[in-house]
Tab-separated table of C-alpha atoms in Angstrom:
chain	number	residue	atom	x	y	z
A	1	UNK	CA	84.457	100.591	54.804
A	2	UNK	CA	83.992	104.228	52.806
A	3	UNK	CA	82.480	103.318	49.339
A	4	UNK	CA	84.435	103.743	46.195
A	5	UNK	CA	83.132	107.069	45.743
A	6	UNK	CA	84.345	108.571	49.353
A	7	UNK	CA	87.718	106.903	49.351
A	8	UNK	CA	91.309	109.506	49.273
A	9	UNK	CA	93.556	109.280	46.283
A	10	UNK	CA	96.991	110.817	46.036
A	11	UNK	CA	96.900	113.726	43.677
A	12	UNK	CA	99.224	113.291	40.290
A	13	UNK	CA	101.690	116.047	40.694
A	14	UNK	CA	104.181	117.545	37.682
A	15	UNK	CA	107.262	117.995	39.924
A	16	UNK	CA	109.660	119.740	37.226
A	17	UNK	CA	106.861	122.176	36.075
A	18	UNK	CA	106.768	123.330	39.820
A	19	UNK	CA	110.422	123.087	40.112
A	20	UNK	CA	110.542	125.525	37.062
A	21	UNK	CA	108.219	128.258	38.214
A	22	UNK	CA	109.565	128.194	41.539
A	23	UNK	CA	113.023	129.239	39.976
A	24	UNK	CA	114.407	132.592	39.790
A	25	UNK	CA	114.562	134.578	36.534
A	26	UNK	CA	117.596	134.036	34.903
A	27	UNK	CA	118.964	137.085	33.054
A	28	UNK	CA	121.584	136.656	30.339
A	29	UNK	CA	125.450	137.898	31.202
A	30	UNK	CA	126.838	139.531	27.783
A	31	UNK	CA	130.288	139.262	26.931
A	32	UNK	CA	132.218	141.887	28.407
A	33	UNK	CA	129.940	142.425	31.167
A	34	UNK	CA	130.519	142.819	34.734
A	35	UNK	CA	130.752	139.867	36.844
A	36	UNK	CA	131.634	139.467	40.919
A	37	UNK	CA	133.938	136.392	40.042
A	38	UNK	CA	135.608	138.009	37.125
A	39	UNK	CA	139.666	138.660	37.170
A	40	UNK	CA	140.266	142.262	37.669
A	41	UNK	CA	141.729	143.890	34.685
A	42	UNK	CA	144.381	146.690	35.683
A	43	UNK	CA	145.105	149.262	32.711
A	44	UNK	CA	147.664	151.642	33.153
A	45	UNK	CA	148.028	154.449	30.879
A	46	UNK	CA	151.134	156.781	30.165
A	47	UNK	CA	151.178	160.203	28.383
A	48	UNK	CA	153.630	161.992	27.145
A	49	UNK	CA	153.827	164.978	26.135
A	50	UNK	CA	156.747	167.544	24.326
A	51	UNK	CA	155.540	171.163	23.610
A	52	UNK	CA	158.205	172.310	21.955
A	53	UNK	CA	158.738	173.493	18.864
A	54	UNK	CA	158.292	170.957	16.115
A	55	UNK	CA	157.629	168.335	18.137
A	56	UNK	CA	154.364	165.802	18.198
A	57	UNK	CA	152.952	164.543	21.510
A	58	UNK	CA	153.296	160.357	22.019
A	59	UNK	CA	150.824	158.401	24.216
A	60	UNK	CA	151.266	154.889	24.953
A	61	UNK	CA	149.138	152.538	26.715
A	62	UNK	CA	149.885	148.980	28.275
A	63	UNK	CA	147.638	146.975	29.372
A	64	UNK	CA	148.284	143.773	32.087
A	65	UNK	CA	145.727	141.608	33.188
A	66	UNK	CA	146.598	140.844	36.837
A	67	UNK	CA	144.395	139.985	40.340
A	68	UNK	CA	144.840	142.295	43.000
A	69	UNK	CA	144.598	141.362	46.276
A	70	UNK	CA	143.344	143.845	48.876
A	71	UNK	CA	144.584	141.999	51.661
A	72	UNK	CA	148.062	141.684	50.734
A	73	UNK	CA	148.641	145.622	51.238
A	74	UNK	CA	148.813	144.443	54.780
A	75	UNK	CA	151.590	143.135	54.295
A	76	UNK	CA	153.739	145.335	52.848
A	77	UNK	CA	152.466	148.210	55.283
A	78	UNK	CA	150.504	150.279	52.644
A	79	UNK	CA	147.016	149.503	54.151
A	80	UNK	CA	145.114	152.533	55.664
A	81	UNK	CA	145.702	151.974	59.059
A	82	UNK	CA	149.217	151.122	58.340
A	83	UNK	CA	150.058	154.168	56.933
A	84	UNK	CA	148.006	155.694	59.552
A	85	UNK	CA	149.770	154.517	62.469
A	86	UNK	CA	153.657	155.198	60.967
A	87	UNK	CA	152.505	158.969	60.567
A	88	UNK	CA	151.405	158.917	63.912
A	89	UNK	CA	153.283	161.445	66.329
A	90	UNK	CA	154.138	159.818	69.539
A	91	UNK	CA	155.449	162.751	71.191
A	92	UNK	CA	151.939	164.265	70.583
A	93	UNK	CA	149.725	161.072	71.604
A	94	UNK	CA	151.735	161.283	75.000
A	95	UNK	CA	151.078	165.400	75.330
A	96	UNK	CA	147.728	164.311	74.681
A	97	UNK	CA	147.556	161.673	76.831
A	98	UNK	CA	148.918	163.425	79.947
A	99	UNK	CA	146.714	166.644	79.399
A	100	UNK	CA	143.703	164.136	79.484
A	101	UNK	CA	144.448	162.148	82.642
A	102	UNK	CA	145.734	166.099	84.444
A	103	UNK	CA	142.199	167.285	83.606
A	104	UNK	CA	140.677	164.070	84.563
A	105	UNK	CA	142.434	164.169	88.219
A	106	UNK	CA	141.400	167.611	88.429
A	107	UNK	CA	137.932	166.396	87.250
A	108	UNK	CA	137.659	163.871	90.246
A	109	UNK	CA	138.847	166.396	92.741
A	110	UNK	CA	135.680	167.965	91.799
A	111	UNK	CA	133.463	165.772	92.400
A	112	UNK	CA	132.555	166.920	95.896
A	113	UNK	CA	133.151	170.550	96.745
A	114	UNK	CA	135.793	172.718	98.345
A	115	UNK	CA	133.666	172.760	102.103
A	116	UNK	CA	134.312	168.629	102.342
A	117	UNK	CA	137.240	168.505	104.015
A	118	UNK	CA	139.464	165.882	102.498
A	119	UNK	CA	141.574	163.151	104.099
A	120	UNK	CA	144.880	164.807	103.512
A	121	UNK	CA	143.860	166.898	106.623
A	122	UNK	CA	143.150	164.824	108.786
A	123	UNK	CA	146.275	162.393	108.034
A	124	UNK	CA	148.874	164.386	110.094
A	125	UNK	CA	146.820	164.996	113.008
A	126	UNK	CA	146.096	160.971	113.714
A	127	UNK	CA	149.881	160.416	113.053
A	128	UNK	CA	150.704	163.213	115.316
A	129	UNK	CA	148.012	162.096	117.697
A	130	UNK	CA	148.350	158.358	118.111
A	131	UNK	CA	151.720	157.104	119.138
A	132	UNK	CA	153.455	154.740	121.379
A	133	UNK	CA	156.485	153.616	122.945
A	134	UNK	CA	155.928	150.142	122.595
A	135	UNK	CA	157.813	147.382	120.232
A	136	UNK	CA	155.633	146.935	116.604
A	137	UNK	CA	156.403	143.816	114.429
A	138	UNK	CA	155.710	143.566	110.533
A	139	UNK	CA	155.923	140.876	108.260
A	140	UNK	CA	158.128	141.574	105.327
A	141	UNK	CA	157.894	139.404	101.960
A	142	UNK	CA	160.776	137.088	101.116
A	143	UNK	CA	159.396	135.808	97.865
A	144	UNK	CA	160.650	133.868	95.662
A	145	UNK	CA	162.641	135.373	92.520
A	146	UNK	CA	161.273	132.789	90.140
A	147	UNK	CA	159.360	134.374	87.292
A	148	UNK	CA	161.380	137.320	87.386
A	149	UNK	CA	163.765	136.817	84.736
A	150	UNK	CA	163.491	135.234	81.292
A	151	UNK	CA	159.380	136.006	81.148
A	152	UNK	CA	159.596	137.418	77.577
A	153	UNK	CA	160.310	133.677	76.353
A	154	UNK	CA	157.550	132.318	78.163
A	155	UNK	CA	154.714	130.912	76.861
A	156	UNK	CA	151.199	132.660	78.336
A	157	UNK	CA	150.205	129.376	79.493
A	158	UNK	CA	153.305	128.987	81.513
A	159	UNK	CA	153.148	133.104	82.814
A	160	UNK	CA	149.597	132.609	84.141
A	161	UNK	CA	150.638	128.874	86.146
A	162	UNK	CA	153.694	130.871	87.123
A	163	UNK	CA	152.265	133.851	88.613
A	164	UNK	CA	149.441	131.238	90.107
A	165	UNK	CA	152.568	129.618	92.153
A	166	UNK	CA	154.009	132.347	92.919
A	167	UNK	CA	150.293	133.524	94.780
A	168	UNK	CA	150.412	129.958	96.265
A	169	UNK	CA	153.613	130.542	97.626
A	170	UNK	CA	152.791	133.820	99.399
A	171	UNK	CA	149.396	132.782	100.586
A	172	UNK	CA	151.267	129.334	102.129
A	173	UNK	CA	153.454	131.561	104.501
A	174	UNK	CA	156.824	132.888	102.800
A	175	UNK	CA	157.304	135.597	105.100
A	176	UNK	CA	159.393	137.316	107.428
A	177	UNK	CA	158.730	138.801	110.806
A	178	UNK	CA	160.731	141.319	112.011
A	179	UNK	CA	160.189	142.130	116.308
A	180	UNK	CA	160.858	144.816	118.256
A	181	UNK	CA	160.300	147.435	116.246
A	182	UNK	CA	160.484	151.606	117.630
A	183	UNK	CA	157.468	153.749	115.644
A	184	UNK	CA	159.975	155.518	113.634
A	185	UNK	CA	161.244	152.125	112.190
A	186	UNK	CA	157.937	150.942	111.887
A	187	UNK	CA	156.999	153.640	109.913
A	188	UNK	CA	159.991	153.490	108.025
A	189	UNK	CA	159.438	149.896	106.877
A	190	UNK	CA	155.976	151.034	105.534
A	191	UNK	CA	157.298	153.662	103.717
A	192	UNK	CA	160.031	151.129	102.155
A	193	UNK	CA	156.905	148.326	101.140
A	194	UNK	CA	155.122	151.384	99.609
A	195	UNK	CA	158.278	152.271	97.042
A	196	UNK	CA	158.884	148.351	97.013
A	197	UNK	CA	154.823	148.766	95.399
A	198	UNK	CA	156.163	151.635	93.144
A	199	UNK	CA	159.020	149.403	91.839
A	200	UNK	CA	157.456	146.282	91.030
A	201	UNK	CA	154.954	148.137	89.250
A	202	UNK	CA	157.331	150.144	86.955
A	203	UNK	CA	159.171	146.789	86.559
A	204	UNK	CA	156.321	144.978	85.425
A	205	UNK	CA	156.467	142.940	88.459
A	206	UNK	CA	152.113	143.080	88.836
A	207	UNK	CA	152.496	139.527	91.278
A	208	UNK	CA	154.674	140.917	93.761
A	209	UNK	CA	152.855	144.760	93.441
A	210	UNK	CA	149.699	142.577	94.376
A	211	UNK	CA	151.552	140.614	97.143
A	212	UNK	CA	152.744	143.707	98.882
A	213	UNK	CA	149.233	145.375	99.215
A	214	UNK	CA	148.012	142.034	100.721
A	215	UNK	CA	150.795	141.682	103.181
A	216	UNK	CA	150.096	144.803	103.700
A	217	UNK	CA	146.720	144.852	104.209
A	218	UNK	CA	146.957	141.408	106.399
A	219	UNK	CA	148.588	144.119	108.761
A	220	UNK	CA	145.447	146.265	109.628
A	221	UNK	CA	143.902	143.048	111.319
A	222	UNK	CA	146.693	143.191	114.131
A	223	UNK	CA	145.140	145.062	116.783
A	224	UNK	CA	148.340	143.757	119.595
A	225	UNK	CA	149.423	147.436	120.040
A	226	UNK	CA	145.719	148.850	120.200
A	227	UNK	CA	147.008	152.608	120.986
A	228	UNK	CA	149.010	153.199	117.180
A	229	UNK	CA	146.025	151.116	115.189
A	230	UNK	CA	144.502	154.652	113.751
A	231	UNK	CA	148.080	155.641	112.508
A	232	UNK	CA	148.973	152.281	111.308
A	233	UNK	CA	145.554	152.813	109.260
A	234	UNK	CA	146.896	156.025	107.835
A	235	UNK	CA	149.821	154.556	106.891
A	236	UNK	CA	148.826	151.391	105.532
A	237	UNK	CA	146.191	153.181	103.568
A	238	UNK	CA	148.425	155.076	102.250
A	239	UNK	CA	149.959	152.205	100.161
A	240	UNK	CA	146.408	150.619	99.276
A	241	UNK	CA	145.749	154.298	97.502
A	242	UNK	CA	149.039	154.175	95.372
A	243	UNK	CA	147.871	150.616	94.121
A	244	UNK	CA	144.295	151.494	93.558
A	245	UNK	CA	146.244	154.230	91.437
A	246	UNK	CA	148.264	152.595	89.583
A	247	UNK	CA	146.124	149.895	88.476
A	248	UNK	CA	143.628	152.363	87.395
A	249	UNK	CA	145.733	154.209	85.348
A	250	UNK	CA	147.044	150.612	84.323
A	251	UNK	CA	143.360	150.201	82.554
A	252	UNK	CA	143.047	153.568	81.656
A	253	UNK	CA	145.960	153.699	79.306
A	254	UNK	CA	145.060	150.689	77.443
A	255	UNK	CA	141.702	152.478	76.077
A	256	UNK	CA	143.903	155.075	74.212
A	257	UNK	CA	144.738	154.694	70.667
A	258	UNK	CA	146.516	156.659	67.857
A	259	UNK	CA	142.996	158.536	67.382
A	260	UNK	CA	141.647	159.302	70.274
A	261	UNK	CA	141.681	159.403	74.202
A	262	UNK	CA	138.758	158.379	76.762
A	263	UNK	CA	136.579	161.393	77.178
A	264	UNK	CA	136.456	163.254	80.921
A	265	UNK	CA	133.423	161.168	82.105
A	266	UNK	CA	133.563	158.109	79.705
A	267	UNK	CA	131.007	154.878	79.823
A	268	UNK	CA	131.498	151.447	80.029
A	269	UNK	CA	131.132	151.577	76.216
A	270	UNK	CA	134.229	153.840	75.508
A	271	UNK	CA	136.395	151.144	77.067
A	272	UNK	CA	137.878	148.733	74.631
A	273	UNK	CA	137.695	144.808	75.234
A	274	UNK	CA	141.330	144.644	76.499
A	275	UNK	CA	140.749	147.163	79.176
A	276	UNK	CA	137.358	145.002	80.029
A	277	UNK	CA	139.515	141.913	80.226
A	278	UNK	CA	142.306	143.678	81.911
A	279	UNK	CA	139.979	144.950	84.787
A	280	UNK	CA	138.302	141.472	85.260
A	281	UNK	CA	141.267	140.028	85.650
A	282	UNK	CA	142.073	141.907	88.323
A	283	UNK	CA	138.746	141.869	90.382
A	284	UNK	CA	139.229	137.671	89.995
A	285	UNK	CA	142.388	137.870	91.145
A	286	UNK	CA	141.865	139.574	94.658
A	287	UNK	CA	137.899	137.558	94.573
A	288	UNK	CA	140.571	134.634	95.023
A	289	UNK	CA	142.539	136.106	98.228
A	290	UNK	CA	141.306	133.896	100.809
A	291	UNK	CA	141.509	136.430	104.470
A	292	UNK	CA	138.884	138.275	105.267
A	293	UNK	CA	140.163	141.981	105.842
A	294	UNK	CA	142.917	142.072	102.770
A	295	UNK	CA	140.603	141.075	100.296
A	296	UNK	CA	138.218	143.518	101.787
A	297	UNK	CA	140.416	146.596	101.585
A	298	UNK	CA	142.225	145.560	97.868
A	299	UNK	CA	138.833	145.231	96.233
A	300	UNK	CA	138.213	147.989	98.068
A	301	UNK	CA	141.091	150.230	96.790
A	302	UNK	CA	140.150	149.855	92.836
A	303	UNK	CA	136.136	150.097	93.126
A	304	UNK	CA	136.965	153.065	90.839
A	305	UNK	CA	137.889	150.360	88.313
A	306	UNK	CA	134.365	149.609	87.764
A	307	UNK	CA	133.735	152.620	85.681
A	308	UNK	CA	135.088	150.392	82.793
A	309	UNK	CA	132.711	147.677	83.514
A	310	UNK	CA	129.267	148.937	83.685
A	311	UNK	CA	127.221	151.961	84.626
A	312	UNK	CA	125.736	150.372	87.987
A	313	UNK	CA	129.406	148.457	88.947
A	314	UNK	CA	130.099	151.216	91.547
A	315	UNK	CA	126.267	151.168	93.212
A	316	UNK	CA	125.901	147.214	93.462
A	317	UNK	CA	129.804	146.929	94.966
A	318	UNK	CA	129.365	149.136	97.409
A	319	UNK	CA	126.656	147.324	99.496
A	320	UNK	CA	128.196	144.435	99.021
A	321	UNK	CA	131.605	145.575	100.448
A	322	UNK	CA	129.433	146.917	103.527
A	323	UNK	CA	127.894	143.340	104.046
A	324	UNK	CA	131.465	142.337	104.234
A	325	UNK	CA	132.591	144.456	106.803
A	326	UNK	CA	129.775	142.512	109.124
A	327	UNK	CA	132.107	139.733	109.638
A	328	UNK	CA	134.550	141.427	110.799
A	329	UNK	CA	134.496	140.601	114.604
A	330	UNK	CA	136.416	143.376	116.312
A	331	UNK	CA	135.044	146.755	116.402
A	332	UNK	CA	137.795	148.873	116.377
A	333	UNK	CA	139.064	147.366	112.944
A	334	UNK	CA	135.530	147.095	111.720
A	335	UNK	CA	135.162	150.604	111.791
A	336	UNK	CA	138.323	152.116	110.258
A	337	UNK	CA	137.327	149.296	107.415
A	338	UNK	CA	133.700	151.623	107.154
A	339	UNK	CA	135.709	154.504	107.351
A	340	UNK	CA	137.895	153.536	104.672
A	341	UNK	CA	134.714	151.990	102.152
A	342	UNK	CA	132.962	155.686	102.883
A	343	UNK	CA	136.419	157.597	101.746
A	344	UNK	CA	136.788	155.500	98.642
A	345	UNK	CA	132.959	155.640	98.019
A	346	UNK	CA	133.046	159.546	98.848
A	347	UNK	CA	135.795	159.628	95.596
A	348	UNK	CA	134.231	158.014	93.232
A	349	UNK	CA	130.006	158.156	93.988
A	350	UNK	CA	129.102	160.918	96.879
A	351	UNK	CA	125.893	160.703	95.732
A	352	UNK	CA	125.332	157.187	97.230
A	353	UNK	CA	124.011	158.114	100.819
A	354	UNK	CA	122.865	154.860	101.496
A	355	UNK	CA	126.133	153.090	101.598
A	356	UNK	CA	127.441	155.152	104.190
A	357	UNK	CA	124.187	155.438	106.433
A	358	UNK	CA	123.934	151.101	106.235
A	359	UNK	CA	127.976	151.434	107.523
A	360	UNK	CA	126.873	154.472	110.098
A	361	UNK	CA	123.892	152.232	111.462
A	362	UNK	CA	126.115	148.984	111.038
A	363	UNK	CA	128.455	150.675	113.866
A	364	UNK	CA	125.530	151.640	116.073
A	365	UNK	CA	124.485	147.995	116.536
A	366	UNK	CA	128.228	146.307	116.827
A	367	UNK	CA	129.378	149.258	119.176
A	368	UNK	CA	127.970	147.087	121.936
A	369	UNK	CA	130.718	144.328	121.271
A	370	UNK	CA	133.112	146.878	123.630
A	371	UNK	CA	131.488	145.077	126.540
A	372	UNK	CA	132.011	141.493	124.907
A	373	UNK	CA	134.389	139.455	126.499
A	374	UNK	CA	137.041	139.212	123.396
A	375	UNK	CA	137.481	143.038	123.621
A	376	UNK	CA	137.604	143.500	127.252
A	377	UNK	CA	140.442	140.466	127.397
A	378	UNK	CA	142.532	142.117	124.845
A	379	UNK	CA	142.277	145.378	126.720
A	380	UNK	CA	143.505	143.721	129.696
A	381	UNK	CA	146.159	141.497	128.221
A	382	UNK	CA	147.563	145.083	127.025
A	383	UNK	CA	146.680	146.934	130.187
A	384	UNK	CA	144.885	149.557	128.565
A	385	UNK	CA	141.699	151.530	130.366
A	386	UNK	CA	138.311	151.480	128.434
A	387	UNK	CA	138.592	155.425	128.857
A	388	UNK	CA	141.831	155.023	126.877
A	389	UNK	CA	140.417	152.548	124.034
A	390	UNK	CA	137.503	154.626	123.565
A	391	UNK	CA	139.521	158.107	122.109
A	392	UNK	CA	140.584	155.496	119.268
A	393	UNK	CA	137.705	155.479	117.310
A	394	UNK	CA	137.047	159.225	116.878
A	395	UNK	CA	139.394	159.422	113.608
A	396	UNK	CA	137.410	156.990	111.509
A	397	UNK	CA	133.540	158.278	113.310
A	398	UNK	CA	134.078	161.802	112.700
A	399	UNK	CA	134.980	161.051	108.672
A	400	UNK	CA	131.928	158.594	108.717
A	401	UNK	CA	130.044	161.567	110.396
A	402	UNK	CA	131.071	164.137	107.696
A	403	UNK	CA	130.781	162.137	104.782
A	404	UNK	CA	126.933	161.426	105.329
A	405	UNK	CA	126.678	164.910	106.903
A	406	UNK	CA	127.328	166.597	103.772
A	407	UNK	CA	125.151	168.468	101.597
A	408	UNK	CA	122.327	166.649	103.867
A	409	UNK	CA	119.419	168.165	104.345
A	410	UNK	CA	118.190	170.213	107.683
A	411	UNK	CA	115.777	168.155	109.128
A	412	UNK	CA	114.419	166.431	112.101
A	413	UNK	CA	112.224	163.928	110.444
A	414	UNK	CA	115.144	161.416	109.102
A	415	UNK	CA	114.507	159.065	112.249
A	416	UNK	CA	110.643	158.514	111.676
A	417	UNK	CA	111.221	158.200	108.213
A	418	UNK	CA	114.812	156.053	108.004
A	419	UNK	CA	116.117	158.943	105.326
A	420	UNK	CA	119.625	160.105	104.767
A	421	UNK	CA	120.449	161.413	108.138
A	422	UNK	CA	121.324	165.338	108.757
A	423	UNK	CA	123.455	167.010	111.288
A	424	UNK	CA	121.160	166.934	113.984
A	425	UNK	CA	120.244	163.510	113.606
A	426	UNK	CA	123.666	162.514	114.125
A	427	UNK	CA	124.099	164.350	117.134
A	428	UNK	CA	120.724	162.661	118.225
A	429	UNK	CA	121.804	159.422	117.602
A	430	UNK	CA	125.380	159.385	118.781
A	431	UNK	CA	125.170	162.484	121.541
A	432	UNK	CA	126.046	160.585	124.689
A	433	UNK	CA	127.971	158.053	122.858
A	434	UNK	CA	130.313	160.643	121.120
A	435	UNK	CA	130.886	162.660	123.461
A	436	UNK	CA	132.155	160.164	126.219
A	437	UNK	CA	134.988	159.367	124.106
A	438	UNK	CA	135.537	162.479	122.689
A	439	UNK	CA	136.001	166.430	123.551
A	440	UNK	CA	133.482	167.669	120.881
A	441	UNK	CA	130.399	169.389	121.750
A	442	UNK	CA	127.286	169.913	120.189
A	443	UNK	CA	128.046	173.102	119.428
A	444	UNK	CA	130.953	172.141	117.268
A	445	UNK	CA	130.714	170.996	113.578
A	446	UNK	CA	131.004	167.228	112.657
């Protein structure tokens, strides 16, 4: 035990001293002063005066003590931005609006240069090229109308579990085959499901816009009349274009505002939430499509969408859309699916060579599969010749070939080094394949 002298005792403490010094400095408020929780006293003051002759000048004053509230100017419309947006000139915010999205079309025709060669060439030549006498089928949508009519009174909750049905529905089989169809009324369908798109978009219909792409989409994995697949590509594609459109400028529009419009080459950060939402909502929607090939190509068809997302959306999509393509089991439809991810790339990143040589290099090691057992049964269930299946895949190659050709550098070094590949390295790499299914020489450009 510590003697008396060593032992701890609790030191006497003067709590309201400490208290006091630890206070702030009070300063006295005089009468008349300002205070933050004082009323607001409004004094209005009226002059009058009379110059003429013989006359005094009057001035009266009143004064009325009353609160004003800065929020209720909302409500009568006299706020700011109120004001702001009833002198607004709609006819002018719509000039405006159009002269920004011509420029910016004109603006992403630019992005790669006059000597690329765009698809719109090459579009009449496959249809012109690839045709056949034999019956086509399709699937048309018979959807429900439910949904349609009376969806101003609904509830949001009850519009999303709606639309979510109505998805269910198609995705469960609610379609109708038509047989023995001639090319021309093949064609003719697809032209009728791509201003059946056009429609349900101006009507607000964005469920059965989205249905049609994936119906139509669900088409390009029918390979039973192997001779027209590169047209029905073309044509097919042609509708998944006009959606990635229209949902684009969809987004688009909702970053405009009384003030101001998105700038040529805009960030992430010029996009407003809504527009962020907006685009989500649409990536989750086709992340939910459960095939394959459809969701492929409609995710696909709006990776331009990403702009509004973030700065890397486009670069960390793209490989991921080319890991996709790998389980895809038939070549033929494999391909055109590369050929398709290296147009859309092309539009929106040309920069990005390494997409488009992992899809070039994808092809080299699946190109094998011809000699698989799945293929060469489907050629001879169809009673087609491997020298007549081969000249099918020359269309979607030869855009593959000139996408990664251009602006590539002259070199012979790309296959020690694994860099983006050049002309001649193409030529190296494909020679004898290329030109056994197809009449172009060495000699000729890619």
């Amino acid at each position: 035990m510590a003697p008396p002298s060593c032992r701890m005792h609790s030191r006497n403490r003067n709590y309201k001293a400490e208290f006091a010094s630890c206070r702030l400095e009070a300063v006295p408020l005089e009468f008349g002063d300002y205070h933050p929780l004082k009323p607001i006293t409004v004094t209005e003051s009226k002059t009058k005066k009379v110059n003429r002759k013989g006359s005094t000048s009057s001035t009266s004053s009143s004064s009325s003590s009353s609160v004003v509230d800065p929020l209720s100017s909302v409500l009568d419309g006299t706020d700011p931005l109120s004001m702001f947006a009833a002198t607004a000139d709609p006819v002018a915010l719509a000039a405006a609006t159009d002269s920004s999205r011509r420029k910016r079309d004109r603006d992403d025709n630019s992005v790669v240069g006059s000597d690329f060669e765009p698809w719109a060439n090459k579009r009449g030549e496959i249809l012109a090229r690839y045709t056949t006498t034999e019956k086509l089928s399709i699937n048309l949508f018979m959807g429900s109308e439910k949904g349609k009519a009376g969806t101003a009174t609904l509830a949001m909750s009850e519009k999303v579990r709606t639309r979510l049905e109505e998805l269910d529905d198609f995705e469960e089989g609610s379609q109708k085959e038509l047989l023995n169809l001639t090319q021309q009324d093949y064609v003719n369908r697809i032209e009728e499901l791509n201003q059946s798109l056009k429609d349900a978009w101006a009507s607000d219909q964005k469920v059965k816009a989205l249905k049609i792409v994936i119906q139509c989409s669900k088409l390009l994995s029918d390979t039973s009349v192997i001779q027209f697949y590169p047209s029905k590509f073309v044509l097919i594609t042609d509708i998944l274009d006009t959606f990635g459109k229209l949902v684009y400028e969809r987004i688009f529009s909702m970053c405009v505002d009384n003030r101001s419009v998105l700038p040529d080459h805009f960030s992430p950060e010029n996009a407003n939430d809504t527009a962020k939402e907006t685009c989500l909502n649409w990536f989750f929607k086709i992340a939910s499509i459960r095939e394959l090939i459809p969701r492929f190509y409609v995710e696909a068809s709006i990776l331009k969408c990403n702009k509004f997302l973030s700065k890397t959306g486009i670069s960390e999509c793209l490989p991921r859309l080319t890991c996709m393509i790998r389980g895809i089991g038939d070549p033929l439809v494999s391909v055109y699916a590369r050929a398709y991810l290296c147009r859309v790339g092309m539009e929106v990143a040309p920069h990005l060579k390494e997409t488009l040589n992992k899809n070039f290099f994808d092809f080299l090691l699946t190109f094998k599969q011809i000699h698989g057992d799945t293929v060469q049964n489907q050629l001879v269930v169809q009673g087609v010749e491997l020298p007549s299946y081969l000249p099918l895949y020359p269309p979607a190659m030869d855009w593959i070939f000139q996408c990664i050709s251009y602006h590539a550098p002259e070199c012979d070094a790309h296959l020690l080094y694994g860099d983006s590949p050049c002309t001649l390295c193409l030529l190296m790499l494909m020679g004898p394949l290329h030109n056994s299914y197809s009449n172009v020489s060495t000699s000729q450009p890619l």
